[in-house]
XYZ file of C-alpha atoms in Angstrom:
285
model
C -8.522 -77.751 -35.590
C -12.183 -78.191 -36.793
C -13.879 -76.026 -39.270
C -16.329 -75.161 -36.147
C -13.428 -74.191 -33.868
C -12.353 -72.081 -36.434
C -15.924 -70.127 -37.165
C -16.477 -69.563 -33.412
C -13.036 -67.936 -33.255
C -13.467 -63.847 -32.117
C -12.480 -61.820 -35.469
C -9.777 -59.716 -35.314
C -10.915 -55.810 -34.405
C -10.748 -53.664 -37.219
C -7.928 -50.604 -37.214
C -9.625 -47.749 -38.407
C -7.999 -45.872 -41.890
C -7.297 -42.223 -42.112
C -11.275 -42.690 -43.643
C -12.871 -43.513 -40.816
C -11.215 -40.400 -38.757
C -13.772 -37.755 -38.280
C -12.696 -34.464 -39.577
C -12.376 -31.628 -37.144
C -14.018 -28.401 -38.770
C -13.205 -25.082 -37.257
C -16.206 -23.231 -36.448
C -16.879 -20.295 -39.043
C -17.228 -17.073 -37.509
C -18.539 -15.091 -40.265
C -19.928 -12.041 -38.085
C -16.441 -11.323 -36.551
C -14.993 -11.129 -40.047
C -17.249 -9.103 -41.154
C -17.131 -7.017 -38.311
C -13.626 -6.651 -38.471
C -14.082 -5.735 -42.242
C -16.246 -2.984 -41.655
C -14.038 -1.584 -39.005
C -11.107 -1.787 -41.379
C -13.000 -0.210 -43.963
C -14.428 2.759 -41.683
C -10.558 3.265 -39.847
C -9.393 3.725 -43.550
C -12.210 6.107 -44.740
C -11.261 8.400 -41.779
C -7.574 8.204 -42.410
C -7.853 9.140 -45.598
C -10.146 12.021 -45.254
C -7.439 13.425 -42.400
C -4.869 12.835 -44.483
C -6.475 14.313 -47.601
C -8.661 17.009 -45.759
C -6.690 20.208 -46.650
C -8.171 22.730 -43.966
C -5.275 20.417 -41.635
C -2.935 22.028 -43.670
C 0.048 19.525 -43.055
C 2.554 21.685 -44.472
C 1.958 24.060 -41.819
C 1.727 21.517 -39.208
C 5.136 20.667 -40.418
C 7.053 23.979 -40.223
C 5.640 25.014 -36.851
C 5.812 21.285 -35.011
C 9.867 21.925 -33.758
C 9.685 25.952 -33.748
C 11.446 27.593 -30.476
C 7.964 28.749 -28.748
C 6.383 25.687 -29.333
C 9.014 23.490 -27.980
C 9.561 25.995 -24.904
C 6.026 25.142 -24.022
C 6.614 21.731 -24.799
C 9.377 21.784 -22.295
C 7.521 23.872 -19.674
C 4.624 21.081 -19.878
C 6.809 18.309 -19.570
C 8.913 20.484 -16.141
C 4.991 20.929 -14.670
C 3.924 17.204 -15.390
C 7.415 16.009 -12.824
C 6.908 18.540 -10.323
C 3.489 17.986 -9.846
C 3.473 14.466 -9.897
C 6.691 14.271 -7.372
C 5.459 16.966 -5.227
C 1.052 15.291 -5.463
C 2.471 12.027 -4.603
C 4.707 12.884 -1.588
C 1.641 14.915 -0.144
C -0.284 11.971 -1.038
C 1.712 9.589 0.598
C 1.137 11.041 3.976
C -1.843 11.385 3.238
C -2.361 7.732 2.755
C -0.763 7.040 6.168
C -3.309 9.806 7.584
C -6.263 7.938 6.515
C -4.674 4.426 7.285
C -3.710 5.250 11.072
C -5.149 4.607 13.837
C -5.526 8.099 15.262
C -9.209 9.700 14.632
C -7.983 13.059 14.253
C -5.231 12.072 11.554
C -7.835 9.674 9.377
C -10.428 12.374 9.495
C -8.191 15.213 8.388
C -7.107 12.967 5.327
C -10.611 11.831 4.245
C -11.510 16.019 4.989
C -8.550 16.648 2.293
C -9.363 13.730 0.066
C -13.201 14.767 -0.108
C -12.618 18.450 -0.166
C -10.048 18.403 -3.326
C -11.681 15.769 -5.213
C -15.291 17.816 -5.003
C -13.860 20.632 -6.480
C -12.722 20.919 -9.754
C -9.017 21.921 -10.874
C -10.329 24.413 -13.062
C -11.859 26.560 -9.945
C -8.995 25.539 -7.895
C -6.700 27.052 -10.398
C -8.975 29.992 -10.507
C -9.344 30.709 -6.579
C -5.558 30.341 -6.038
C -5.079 32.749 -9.431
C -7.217 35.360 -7.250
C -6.120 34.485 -4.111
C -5.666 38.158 -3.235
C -9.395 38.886 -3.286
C -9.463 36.652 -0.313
C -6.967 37.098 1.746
C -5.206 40.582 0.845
C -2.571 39.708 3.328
C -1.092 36.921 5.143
C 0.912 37.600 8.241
C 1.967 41.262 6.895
C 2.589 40.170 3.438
C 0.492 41.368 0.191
C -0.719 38.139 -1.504
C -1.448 40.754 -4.528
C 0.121 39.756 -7.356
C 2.370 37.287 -4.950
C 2.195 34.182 -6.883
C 2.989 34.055 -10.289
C 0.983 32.327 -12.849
C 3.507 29.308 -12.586
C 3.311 28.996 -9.287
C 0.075 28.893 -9.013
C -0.266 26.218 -11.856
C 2.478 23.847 -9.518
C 0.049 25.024 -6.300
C -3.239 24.211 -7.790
C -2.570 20.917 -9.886
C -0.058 19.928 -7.229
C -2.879 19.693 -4.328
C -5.724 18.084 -6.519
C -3.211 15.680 -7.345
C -2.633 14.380 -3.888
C -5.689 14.352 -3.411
C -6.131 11.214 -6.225
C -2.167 9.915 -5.418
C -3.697 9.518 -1.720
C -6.315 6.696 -2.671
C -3.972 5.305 -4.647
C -1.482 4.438 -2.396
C -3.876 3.847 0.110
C -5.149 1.265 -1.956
C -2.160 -0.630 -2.817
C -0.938 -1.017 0.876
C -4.053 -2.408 1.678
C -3.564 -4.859 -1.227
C -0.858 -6.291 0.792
C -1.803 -9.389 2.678
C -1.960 -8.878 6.248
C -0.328 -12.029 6.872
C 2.874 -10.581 4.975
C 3.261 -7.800 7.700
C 2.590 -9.836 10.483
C 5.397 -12.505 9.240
C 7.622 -9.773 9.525
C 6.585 -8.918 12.931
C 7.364 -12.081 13.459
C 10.903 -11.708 12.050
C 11.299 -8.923 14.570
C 11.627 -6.501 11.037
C 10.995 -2.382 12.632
C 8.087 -1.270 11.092
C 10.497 1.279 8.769
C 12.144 -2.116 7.348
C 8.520 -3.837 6.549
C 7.240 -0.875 5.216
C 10.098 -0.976 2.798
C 11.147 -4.293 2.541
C 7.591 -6.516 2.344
C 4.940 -3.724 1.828
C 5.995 -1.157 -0.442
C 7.614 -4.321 -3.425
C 4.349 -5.702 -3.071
C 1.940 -2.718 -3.102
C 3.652 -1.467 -6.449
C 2.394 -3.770 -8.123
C -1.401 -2.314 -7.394
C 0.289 1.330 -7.130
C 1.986 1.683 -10.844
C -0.927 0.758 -13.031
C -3.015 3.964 -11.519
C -0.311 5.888 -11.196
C 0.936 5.629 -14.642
C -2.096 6.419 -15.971
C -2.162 9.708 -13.496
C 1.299 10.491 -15.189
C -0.650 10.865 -18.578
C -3.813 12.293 -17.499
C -1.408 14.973 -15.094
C 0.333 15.138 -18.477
C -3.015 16.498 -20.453
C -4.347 18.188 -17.627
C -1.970 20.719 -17.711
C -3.253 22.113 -20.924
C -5.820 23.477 -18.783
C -3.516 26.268 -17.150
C -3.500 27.887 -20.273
C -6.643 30.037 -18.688
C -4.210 31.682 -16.084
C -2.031 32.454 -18.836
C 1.071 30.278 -18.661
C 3.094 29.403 -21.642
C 2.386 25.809 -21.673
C 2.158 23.761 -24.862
C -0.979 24.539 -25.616
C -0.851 28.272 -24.867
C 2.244 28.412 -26.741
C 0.171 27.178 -30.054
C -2.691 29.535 -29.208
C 0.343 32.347 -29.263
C 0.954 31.478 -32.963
C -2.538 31.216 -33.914
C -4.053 34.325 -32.526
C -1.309 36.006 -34.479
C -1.506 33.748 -37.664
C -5.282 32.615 -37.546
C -4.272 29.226 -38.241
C -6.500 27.538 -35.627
C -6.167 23.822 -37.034
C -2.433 23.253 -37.690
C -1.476 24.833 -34.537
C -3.937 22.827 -32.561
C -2.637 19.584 -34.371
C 0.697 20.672 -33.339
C -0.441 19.833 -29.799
C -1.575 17.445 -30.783
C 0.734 15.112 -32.345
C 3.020 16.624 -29.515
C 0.977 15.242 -27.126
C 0.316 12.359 -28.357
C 3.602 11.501 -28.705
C 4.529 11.826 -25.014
C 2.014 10.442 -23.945
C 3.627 7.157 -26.533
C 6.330 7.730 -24.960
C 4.847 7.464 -21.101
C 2.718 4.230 -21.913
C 5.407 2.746 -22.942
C 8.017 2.783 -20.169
C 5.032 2.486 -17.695
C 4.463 -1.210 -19.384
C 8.117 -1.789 -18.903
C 7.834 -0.781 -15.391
C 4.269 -2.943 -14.452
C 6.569 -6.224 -15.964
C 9.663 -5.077 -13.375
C 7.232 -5.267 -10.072
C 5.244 -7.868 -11.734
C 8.283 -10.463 -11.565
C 7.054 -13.466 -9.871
C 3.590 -13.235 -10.710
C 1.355 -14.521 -13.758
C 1.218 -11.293 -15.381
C 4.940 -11.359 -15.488
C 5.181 -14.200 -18.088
């Protein structure tokens, strides 16, 4: 072969070293670090001045956190939260298939209900059902005077501004169910008892527990608020102690913590209970 063959011969291509690799650099984000910084820095300032800030007194906090009175109305709290949450979503449940039928009278007196109960609030509720005898001194030969007792009321008054809220709710999550779903049922032949339990109500939960787990833990603080009508809730119990001891703080960080740690408690079985009617979806993995 000719030294001319050989020149016009194509040169070998060139395998490029670990050199001639361009570097990927990660993009430096110096104002999230520093924002993060600063947020570290301000969560520990106000940690430490809690912790440090003797007007909590923690040592009281301490002895009165698992006293008898204060776990009574710990107790009574937690009996009001069930009832009224049981009781607010079974009246809001029909209520839901009031304002989802197809009779005018039915969906009018459940958006009446709905509009009505969520316009007033559960503070005056409380109140007008608390003096219910000023209104109506008797009902059908009985004295409403004195009738209900600051309990009942409470289960009466939170109970019915609860459905009012459970109502939407579950009217929402039925009509988060595709329609094609029920009508493949109809097509099974399926009663409408079996696809309302069998294809609507699995799929609905899924838009039904989110709201209504965070109802659970508002209900759960809301009832602090029949301490006005005088029953011996968690909070009233602590204003027992103080009103007698005059240690406002501690007492009030007795709720506190006490609430808090319910309401712990709730979030976390409500996550456990979005993943069980989330199996089968993206949010499930």
């Amino acid at each position: 072969m000719s030294s001319d063959t050989l020149a016009q011969a194509p040169a070998a291509p060139e395998i490029p070293g670990p050199a001639d690799v361009p570097r990927i650099v990660p993009q430096r984000r110096y104002g999230q670090w520093t924002a993060a910084a600063v947020v570290l820095v301000l969560l520990a300032l106000a940690v430490t001045s809690v912790v440090r800030n003797q007007a909590f007194q923690w040592d009281v906090v301490a002895a009165y956190f698992t006293t008898g009175s204060v776990l009574r109305g710990l107790w009574l709290t937690l009996w009001l939260t069930a009832v009224v949450m049981v009781l607010g979503f079974a009246l809001g449940t029909l209520l839901a298939a009031f304002r989802l039928s197809a009779n005018p009278v039915l969906r009018a007196v459940g958006w009446g209900y709905v509009w009505l109960f969520r316009s007033i609030p559960v503070l005056v509720q409380l109140l007008l059902w608390f003096n219910i005898g000023a209104l109506y001194p008797q009902v059908l030969g009985v004295k409403t005077v004195n009738l209900l007792s600051p309990v009942a009321v409470a289960v009466i008054g939170l109970t019915l501004h609860e459905a009012a809220y459970a109502a939407e709710v579950v009217r929402g999550g039925i009509l988060s169910v595709g329609r094609d779903q029920i009508e493949a049922a109809q097509a099974l032949g399926l009663s409408r008892w079996r696809r309302g339990w069998r294809i609507v109500l699995p799929q609905a939960m899924r838009s039904i527990v989110p709201p209504a787990g965070n109802m659970l833990i508002g209900t759960l603080k809301g009832t602090s608020i029949v301490s006005v009508i005088a029953v011996n809730d968690l909070l009233f119990s602590a204003q027992l102690i103080y009103h007698r001891t005059y240690q406002v703080i501690p007492l009030l960080m007795v709720a506190t913590l006490w609430y808090a740690v319910v309401t712990t408690l709730l979030g976390i079985g409500q996550t456990y209970v979005e993943k069980h009617y989330a199996r089968g979806t993206e949010q499930a993995r």
